[in-house]
Coordinates of C-alpha atoms and ligand atoms in Angstrom, one line a residue:
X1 CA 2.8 15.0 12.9
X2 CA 5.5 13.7 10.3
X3 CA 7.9 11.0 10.6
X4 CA 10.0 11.4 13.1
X5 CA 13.6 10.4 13.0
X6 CA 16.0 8.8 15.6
X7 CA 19.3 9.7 15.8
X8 CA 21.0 6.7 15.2
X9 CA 19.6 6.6 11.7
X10 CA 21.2 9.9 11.2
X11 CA 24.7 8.3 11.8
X12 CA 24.3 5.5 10.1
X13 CA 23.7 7.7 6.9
X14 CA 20.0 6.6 6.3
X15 CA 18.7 9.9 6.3
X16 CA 18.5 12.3 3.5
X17 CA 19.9 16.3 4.1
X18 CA 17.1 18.1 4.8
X19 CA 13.7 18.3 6.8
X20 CA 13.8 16.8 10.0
X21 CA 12.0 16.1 13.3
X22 CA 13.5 14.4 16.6
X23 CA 12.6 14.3 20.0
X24 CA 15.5 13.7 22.4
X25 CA 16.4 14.9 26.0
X26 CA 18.9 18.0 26.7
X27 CA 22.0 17.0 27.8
X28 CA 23.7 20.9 27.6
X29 CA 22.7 24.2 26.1
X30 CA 25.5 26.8 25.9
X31 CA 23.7 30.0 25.0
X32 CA 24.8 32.8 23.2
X33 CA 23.0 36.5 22.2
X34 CA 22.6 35.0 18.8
X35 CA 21.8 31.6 19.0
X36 CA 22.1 28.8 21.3
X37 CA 23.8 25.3 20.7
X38 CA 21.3 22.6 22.3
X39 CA 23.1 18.8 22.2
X40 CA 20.6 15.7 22.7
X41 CA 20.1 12.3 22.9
X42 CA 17.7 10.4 22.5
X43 CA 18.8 6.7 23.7
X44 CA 19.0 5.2 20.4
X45 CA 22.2 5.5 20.3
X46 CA 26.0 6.3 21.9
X47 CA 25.8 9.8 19.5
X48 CA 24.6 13.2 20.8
X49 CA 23.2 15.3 18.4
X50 CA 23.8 19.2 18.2
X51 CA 20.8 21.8 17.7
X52 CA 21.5 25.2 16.4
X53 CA 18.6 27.3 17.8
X54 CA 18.7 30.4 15.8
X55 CA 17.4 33.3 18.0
X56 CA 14.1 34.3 15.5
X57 CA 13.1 30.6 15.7
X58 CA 10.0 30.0 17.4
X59 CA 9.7 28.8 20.6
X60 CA 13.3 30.0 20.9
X61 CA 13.1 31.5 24.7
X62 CA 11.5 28.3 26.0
X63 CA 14.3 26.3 24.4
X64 CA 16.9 27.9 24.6
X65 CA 16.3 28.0 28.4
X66 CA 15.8 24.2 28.6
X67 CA 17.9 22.6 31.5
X68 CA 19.9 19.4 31.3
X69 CA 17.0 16.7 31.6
X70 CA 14.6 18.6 29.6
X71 CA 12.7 16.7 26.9
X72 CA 12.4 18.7 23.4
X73 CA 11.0 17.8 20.1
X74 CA 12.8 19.8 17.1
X75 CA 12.0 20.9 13.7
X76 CA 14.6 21.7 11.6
X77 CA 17.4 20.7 8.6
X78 CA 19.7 18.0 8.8
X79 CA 23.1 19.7 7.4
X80 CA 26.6 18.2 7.6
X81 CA 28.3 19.8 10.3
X82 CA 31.5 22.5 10.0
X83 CA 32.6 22.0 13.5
X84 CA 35.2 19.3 14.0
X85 CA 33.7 16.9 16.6
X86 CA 30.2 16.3 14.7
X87 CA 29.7 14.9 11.5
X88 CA 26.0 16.4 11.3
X89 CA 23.8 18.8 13.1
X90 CA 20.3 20.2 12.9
X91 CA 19.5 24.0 12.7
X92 CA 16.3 24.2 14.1
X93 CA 13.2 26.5 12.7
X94 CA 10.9 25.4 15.7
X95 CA 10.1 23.0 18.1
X96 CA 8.7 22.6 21.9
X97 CA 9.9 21.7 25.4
X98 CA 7.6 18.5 25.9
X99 CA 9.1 18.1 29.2
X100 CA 10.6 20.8 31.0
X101 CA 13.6 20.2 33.8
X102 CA 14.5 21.7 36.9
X103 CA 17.4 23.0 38.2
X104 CA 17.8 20.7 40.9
X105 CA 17.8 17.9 37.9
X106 CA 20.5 15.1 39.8
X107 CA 22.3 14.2 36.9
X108 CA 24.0 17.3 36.8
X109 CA 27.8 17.4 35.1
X110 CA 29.6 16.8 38.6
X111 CA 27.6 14.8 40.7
X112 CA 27.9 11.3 38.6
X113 CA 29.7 9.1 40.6
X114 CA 28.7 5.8 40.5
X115 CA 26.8 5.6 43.9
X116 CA 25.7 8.4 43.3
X117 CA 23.6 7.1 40.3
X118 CA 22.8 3.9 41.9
X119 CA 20.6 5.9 44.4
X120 CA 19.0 7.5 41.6
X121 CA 18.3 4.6 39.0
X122 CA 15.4 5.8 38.0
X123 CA 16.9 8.3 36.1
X124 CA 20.0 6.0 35.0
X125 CA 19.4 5.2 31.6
X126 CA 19.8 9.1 31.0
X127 CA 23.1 8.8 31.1
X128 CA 25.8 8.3 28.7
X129 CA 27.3 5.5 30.8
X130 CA 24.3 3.6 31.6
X131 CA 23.0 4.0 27.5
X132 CA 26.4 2.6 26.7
X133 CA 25.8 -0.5 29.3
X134 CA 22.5 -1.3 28.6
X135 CA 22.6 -1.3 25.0
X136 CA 25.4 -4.0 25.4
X137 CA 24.0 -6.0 27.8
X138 CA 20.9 -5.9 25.1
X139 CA 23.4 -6.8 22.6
X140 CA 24.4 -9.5 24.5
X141 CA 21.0 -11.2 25.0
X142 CA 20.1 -10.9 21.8
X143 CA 23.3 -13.2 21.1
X144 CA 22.7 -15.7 23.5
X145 CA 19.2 -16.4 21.6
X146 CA 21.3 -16.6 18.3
X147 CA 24.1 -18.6 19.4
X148 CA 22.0 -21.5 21.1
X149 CA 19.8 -21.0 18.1
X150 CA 22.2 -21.4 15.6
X151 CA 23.2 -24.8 17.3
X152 CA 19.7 -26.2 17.3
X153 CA 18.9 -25.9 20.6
X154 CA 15.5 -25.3 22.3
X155 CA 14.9 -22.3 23.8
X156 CA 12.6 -23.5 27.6
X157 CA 11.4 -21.4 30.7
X158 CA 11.7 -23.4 33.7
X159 CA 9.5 -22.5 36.8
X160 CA 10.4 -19.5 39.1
X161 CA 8.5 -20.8 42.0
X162 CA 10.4 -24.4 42.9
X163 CA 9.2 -26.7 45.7
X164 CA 12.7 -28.1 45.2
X165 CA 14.6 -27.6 48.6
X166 CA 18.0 -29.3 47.9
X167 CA 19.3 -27.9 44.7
X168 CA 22.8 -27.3 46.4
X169 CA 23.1 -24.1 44.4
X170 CA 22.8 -21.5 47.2
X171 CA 20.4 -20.0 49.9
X172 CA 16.9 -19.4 48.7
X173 CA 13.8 -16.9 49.2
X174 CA 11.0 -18.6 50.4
X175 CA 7.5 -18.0 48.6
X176 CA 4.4 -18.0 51.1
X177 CA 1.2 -16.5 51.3
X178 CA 1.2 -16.8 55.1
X179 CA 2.2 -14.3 57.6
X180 CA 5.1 -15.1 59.2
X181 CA 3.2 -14.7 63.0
X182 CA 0.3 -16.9 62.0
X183 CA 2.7 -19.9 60.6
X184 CA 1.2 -22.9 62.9
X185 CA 4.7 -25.0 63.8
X186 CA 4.5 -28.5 63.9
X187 CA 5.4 -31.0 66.9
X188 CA 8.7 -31.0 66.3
X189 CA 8.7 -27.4 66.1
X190 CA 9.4 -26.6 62.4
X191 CA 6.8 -24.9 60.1
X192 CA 3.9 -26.5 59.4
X193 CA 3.5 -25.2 55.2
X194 CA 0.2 -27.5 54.9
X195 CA -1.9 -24.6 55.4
X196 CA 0.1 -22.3 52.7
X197 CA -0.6 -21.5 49.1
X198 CA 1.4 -24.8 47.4
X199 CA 0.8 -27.0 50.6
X200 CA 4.4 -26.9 50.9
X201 CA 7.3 -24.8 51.7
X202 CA 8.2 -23.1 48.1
X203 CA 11.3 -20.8 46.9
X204 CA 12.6 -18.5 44.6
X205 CA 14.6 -21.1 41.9
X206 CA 18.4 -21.2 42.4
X207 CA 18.9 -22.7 39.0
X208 CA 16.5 -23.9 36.5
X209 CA 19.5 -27.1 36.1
X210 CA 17.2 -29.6 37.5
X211 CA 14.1 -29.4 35.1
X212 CA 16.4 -28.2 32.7
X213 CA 17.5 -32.0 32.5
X214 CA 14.4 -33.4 31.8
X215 CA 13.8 -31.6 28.5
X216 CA 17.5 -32.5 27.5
X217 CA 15.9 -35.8 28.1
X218 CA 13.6 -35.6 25.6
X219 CA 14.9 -32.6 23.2
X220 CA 18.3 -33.8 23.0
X221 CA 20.0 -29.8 23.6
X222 CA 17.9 -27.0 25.3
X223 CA 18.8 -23.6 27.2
X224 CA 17.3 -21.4 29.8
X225 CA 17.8 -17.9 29.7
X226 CA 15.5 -16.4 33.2
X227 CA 15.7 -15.2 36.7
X228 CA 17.5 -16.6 39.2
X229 CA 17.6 -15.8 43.1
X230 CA 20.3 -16.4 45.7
X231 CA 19.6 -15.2 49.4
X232 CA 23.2 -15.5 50.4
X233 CA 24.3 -12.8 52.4
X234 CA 27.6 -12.1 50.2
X235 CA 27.4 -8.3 49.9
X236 CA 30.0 -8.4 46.9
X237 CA 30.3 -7.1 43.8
X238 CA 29.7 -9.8 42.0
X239 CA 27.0 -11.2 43.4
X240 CA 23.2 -10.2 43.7
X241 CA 19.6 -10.9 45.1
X242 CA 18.4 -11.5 41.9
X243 CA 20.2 -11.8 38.6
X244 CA 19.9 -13.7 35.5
X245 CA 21.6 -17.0 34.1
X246 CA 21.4 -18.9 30.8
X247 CA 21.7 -22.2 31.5
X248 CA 22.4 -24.6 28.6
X249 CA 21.9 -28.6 29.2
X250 CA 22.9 -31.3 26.6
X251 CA 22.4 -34.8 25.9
X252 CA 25.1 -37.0 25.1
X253 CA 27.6 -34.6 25.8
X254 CA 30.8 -34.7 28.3
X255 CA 32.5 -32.3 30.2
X256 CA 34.7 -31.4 27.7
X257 CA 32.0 -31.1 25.3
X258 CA 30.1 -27.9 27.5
X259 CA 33.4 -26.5 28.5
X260 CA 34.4 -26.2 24.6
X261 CA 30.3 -24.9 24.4
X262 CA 30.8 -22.6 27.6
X263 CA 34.2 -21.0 26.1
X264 CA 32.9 -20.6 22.3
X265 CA 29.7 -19.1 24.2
X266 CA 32.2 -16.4 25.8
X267 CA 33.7 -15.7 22.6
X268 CA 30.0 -14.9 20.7
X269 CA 29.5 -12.8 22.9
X270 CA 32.4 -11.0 22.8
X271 CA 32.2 -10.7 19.1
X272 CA 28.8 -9.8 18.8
X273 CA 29.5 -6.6 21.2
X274 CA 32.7 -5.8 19.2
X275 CA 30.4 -6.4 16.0
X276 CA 27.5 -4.1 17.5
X277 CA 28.1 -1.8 19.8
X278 CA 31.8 -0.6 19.0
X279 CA 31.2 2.8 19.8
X280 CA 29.6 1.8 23.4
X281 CA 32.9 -0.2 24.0
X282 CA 35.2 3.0 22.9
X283 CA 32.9 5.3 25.3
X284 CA 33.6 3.0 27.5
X285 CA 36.9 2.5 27.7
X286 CA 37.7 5.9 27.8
X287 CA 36.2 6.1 31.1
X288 CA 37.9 6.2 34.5
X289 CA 35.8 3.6 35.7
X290 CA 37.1 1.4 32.8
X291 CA 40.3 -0.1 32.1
X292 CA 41.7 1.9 28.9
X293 CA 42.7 -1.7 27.2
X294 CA 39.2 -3.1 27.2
X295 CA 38.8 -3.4 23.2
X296 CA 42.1 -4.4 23.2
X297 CA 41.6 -7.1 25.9
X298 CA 38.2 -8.2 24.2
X299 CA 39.6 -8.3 21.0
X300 CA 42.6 -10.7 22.0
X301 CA 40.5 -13.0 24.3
X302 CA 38.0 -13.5 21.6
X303 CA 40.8 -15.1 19.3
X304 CA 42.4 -17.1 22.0
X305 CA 42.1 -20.6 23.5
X306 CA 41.1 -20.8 27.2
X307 CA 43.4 -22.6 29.1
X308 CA 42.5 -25.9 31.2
X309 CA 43.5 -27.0 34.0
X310 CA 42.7 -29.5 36.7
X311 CA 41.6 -28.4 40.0
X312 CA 44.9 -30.5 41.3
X313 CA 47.3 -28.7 39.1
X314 CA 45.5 -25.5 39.6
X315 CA 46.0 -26.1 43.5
X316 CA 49.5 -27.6 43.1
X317 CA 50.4 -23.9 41.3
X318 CA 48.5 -21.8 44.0
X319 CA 51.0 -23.6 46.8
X320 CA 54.1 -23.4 44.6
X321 CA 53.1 -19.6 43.1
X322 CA 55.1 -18.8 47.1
X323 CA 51.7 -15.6 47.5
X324 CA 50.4 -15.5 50.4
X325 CA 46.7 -15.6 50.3
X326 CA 44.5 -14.8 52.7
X327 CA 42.4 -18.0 52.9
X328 CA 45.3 -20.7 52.8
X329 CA 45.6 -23.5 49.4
X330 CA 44.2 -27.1 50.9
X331 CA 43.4 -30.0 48.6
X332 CA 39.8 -30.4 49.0
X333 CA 38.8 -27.1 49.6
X334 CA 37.3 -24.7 47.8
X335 CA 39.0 -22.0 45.5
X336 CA 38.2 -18.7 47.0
X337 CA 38.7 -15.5 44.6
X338 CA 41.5 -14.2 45.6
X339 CA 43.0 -17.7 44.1
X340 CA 40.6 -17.5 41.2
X341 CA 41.9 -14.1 41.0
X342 CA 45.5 -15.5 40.6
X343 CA 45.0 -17.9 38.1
X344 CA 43.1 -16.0 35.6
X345 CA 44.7 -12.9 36.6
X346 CA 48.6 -12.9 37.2
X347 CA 49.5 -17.1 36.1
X348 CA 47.6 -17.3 32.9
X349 CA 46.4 -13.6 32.3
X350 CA 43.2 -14.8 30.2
X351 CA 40.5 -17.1 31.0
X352 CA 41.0 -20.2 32.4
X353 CA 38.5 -23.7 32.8
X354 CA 39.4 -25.7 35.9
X355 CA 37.6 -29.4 35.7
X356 CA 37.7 -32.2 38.2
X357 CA 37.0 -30.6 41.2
X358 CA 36.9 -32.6 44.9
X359 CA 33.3 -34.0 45.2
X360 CA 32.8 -32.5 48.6
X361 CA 33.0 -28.9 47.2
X362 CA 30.3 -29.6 44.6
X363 CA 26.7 -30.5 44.1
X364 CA 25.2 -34.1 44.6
X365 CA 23.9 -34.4 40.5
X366 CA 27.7 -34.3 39.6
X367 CA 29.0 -37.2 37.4
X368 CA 31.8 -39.0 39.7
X369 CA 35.0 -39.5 38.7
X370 CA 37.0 -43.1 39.0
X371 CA 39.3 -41.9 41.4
X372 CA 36.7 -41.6 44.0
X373 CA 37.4 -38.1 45.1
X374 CA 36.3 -36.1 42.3
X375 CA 33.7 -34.9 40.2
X376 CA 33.3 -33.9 36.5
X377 CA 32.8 -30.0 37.4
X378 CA 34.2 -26.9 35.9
X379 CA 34.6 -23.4 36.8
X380 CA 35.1 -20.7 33.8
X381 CA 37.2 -18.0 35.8
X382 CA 38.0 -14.6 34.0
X383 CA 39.9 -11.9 35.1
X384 CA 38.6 -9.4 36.9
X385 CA 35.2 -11.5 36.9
X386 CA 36.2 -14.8 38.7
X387 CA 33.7 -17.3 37.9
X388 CA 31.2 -16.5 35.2
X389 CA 30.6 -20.4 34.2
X390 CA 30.2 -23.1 36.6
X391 CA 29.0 -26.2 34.7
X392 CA 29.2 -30.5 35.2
X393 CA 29.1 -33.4 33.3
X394 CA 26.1 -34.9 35.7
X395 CA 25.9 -37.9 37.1
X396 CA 23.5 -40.6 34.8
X397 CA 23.9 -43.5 36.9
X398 CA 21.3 -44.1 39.2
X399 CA 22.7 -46.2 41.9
X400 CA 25.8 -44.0 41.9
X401 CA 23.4 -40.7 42.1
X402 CA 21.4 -42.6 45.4
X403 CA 24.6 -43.3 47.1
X404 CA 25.6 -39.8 46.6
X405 CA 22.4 -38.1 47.8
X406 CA 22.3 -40.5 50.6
X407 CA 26.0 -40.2 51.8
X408 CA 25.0 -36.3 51.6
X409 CA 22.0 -37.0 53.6
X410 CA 19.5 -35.7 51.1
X411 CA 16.3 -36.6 51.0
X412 CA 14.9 -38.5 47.9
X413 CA 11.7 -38.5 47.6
X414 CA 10.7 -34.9 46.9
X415 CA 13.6 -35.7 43.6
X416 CA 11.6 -39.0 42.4
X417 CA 11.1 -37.4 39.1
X418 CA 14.9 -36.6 38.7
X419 CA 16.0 -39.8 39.8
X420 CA 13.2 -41.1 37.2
X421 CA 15.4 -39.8 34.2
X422 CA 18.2 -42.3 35.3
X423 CA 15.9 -45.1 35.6
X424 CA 14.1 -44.8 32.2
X425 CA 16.4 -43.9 29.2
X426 CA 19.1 -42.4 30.9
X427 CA 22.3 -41.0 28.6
X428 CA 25.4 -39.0 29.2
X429 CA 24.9 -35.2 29.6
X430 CA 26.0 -32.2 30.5
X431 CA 25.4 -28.3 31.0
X432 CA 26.3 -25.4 32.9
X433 CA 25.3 -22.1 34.4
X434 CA 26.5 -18.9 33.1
X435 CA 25.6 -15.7 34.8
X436 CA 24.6 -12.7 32.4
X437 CA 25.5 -10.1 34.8
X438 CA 29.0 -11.5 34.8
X439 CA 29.4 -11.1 31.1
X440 CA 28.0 -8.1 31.1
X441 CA 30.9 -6.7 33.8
X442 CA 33.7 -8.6 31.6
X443 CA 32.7 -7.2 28.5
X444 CA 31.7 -3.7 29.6
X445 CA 34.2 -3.2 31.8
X446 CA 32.6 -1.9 34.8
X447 CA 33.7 -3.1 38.3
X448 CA 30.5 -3.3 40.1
X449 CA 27.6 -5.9 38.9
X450 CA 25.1 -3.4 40.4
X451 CA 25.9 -1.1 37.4
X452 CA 25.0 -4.0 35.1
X453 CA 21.2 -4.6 36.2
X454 CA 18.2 -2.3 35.6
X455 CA 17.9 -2.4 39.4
X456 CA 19.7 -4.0 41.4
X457 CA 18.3 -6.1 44.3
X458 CA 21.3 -6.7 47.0
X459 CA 21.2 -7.2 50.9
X460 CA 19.1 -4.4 52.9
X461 CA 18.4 -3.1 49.5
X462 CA 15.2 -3.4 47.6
X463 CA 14.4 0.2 46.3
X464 CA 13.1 1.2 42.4
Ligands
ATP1 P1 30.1 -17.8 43.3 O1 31.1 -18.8 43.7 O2 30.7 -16.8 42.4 O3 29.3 -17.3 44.4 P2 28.5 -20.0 42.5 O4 29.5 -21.1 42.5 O5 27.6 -20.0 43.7 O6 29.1 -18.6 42.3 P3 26.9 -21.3 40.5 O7 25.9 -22.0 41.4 O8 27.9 -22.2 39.8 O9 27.6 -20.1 41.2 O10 26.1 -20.5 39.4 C1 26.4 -20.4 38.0 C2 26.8 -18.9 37.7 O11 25.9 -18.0 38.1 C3 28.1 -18.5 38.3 O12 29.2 -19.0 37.7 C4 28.0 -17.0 38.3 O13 28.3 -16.5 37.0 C5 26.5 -16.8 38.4 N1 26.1 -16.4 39.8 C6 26.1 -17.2 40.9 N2 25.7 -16.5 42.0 C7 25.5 -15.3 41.6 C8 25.0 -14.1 42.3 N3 24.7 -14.1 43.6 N4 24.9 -12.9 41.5 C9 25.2 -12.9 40.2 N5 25.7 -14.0 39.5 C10 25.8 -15.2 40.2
MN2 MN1 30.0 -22.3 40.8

C-alpha cells in the first residue's frame, strides 16, 4: 500500500501536486450523470476534502453510491481547486468503500441537535462540531502540560480510590467489593467495611488537594492533571459525575501568588487555542449554538487583567446592584450563580477573582484570616461559566488547623499524615482546583459541559 496522506497535511501545504491516497469518511455525495463530487473527512482536521469521481473510474458505482457515514479510501491527484470554497481537491482514478453506510445512518443533515447527538455519542466524533471540540479540548491539555512545565513544576498522579472521608469538596461514590444486601451493620447500626476489599469504607477522590500537599512538601511546586468524581445530585450544566481537574499546589506561595498563577493559567490556554486551532474556533463561532463574538471575546480576555475583589465588596455590590435575585445576598453565605453570574457577567463583563471568603462557606484546610471570620479562598468566576477556579492559601499552622477541624467536628485521626506536614517542616502554600471541562465550555463556546466530555456521566445517566 503507499503512503497515505491525511488531510490536514494537505492544508498546511506539505504535500506535493500529484499522486495521492486518503482514507476519510463521507460526509455528502451529490451525483451527477458524469461524475460525482464526494466531500470527506477524516478527523485530522476542521477541513473537508472534495473527491471528483469521474464516471470511468473504477469502483465508481460503489462510490459514488456511498451514503453519509461511509468509510472510503481514494486514489487519485491532488490538483488545486477551480471552485471558490476549496483551495484543493482530489480527482480520483480509483478507490474502495472500506466501510459502507446505511440509510438509516443518524447523523443525517437535519437531525443534529445537540441531544440528539448526546444519545448517540458513539458516533459524535463524526461530526464537524464534536471534531472541532475535541481537538481543542486536546489542544488544551496539551497546554496545561506545557505551562506547568515551563514553570518547573512536577507533573504527580494522586490516587483515585481515597479512604479519605472528610475532604469537604463534595459528595462522593463509594468503592466496595461487597454487595450492598450482604454489608454486615455494626451495633450502632452503620456499615461494618471490615469485611470489604480496603478494610474500610473507600471513594471515588473529590480532589487529589490533600496528597497533592504532601509532594509540594517535598518538590517545592507540583500539579495534578486526573479524574475527579462528585455524586452531588446537581443535574446542571456545569456540573458532572465524573470530570477532570488540574490541580496545581505550591510551596511558599500566597493567595495572591495562585490567583496571579490561576489567571495567567486561563490566559495560556486561551492563547494556545487561538495559536492552534483557529479554524475550530471560527467553525465554531459561526454556530448557532455559539455566541458569534467568541474569538473576539477570547482574544480580548486573553490580553486583559482579571479583576479582584473581596467577597465583602463583591457582596456589598450584589445588595446595592438593586436585582432581584432569586436566592437573597447575606454576608456569610454563599454566592450562588445567578450572583456569580452578575459579577462576571453584567458588573465587570470579564473574569473576575473573589478572595477572602467567610470561613463557614469553605473547607477546613483553609489558611485563616486575622479577622476571625474569613479565610484565604478564591473563586475564579467567568462569564457564562461561573466558577472554573476555586483555590486557597491553606492553612500551615497546626494548632490553628486542629482547632478548625475540631470546631467543624472532624475527625483527626484518619488525617494524621496531613496534619504531620504542619508538624515537621511546615511552610506557606497554596493551590487551587481548576476544572478542564469548564475551560473547555469557556473557550469553545458551547453551553452544555456534556458536549465537552467524551461521555458524559451525569445523574440517572451512565450509557457509552
Ligand atoms: P461548584 O460551586 O461550581 O459546584 P465547587 O465549589 O464544588 O464547584 P471546587 O470544589 O472548588 O468546586 O472544585 C474546583 C473546580 O472543579 C471548580 O471550580 C469547577 O471548575 C470544577 N468542578 C467542581 N465540581 C464540578 C462538577 N461536578 N463537574 C465539573 N466540574 C466541576
Ligand atoms: Mn469552589
Amino acid at each position: 500500500m503507499r503512503k497515505a496522506t491525511w488531510i490536514k497535511e494537505i492544508f498546511e501545504g506539505n504535500v506535493a501536486l500529484g499522486d495521492i491516497f486518503l482514507r476519510g469518511w463521507v460526509r455528502s455525495v451529490r451525483k451527477k450523470k458524469a461524475f460525482s463530487f464526494m466531500v470527506i473527512n477524516d478527523g485530522s482536521s476542521q477541513q473537508n476534502l472534495q473527491i471528483v469521481l469521474d464516471a470511468d473510474i473504477e469502483n465508481y458505482e460503489a462510490l459514488s453510491s456511498c451514503h453519509t457515514g461511509a468509510c472510503v479510501a481514494i486514489r487519485g491527484k491532488l490538483v488545486e481547486s477551480q471552485g471558490k470554497n476549496q483551495s484543493y481537491e482530489v480527482v480520483a482514478v480509483g478507490g474502495s468503500v472500506l466501510g459502507s453506510s446505511q440509510q438509516d445512518y443518524p447523523l443525517q443533515k437535519k437531525a443534529t441537535s445537540l441531544e440528539f447527538l448526546r444519545e448517540n455519542a458513539h458516533l459524535r466524533a463524526r461530526t464537524n462540531l464534536f471534531g472541532a471540540v475535541f481537538r481543542i479540548r486536546n489542544n488544551l491539555a496539551f497546554a496545561t502540560h506545557r505551562f506547568f512545565q515551563e514553570k518547573g513544576f512536577y507533573y504527580i498522579n494522586t490516587p483515585i480510590i481515597t479512604g479519605i472521608d472528610a475532604e469537604g469538596a463534595g459528595e462522593m461514590f463509594n468503592v466496595s467489593t461487597l454487595s450492598p444486601d450482604k454489608v454486615k451493620k455494626t451495633d450502632d447500626g452503620s456499615f461494618d467495611y471490615k469485611n470489604d476489599y480496603f478494610g474500610k469504607s473507600t471513594s471515588l477522590t473529590v480532589s487529589g488537594q490533600l496528597e497533592a500537599e504532601t509532594f509540594a512538601m517535598g518538590m517545592g511546586k507540583v500539579y495534578t492533571f486526573g479524574p475527579t468524581f462528585r455524586s452531588e445530585n446537581s443535574n446542571t450544566a456545569r456540573h458532572l459525575a465524573e470530570f477532570w481537574m488540574i490541580e496545581p499546589e505550591v510551596a511558599f506561595a500566597d493567595l495572591d501568588d495562585v490567583a496571579d498563577l490561576g489567571a495567567d493559567y486561563i490566559k495560556y490556554l486561551i492563547q494556545s487555542a487561538l495559536e492552534g486551532c483557529r479554524d475550530e474556533l471560527d467553525f465554531l463561532q459561526k454556530r448557532p449554538e455559539v455566541d458569534d463574538d467568541l474569538v473576539e471575546r477570547l482574544m480580548s480576555v486573553s490580553n486583559s487583567e482579571f479583576t479582584k475583589i473581596t467577597y465583602t465588596a463583591a457582596v456589598d455590590i450584589l445588595i446595592d446592584c438593586g436585582k432581584k435575585f432569586e436566592f437573597p445576598v447575606e454576608w456569610g453565605k454563599e454566592l450562588q450563580t445567578e450572583h456569580e453570574r452578575y459579577l462576571s457577567e453584567e458588573k465587570f463583563n470579564g473574569p473576575v477573582i473573589v478572595t477572602d471568603y467567610p470561613k463557614d462557606c469553605k473547607a477546613f484546610y483553609m489558611k485563616q484570616n486575622d479577622d476571625g471570620k474569613t479565610v484565604r479562598a478564591m473563586d475564579i468566576l467567568l462569564p457564562g461559566v461561573g466558577e472554573i477556579i476555586g483555590g486557597s492559601q491553606r492553612e500551615e499552622n497546626l494548632d490553628k488547623l486542629k482547632q478548625r477541624m475540631n470546631d467543624m467536628g472532624m475527625d483527626q485521626d484518619s488525617l494524621w499524615w496531613y496534619l504531620d506536614l504542619r508538624k515537621h517542616g511546615t511552610a506557606p502554600h497554596a493551590g487551587f482546583g481548576l476544572g478542564f471541562e469548564r475551560a473547555i465550555m469557556y473557550i469553545t463556546g458551547m453551553k452544555n459541559i456534556r458536549d465537552v466530555i467524551a461521555f458524559p456521566r451525569t445523574p440517572k445517566s451512565a450509557d457509552f
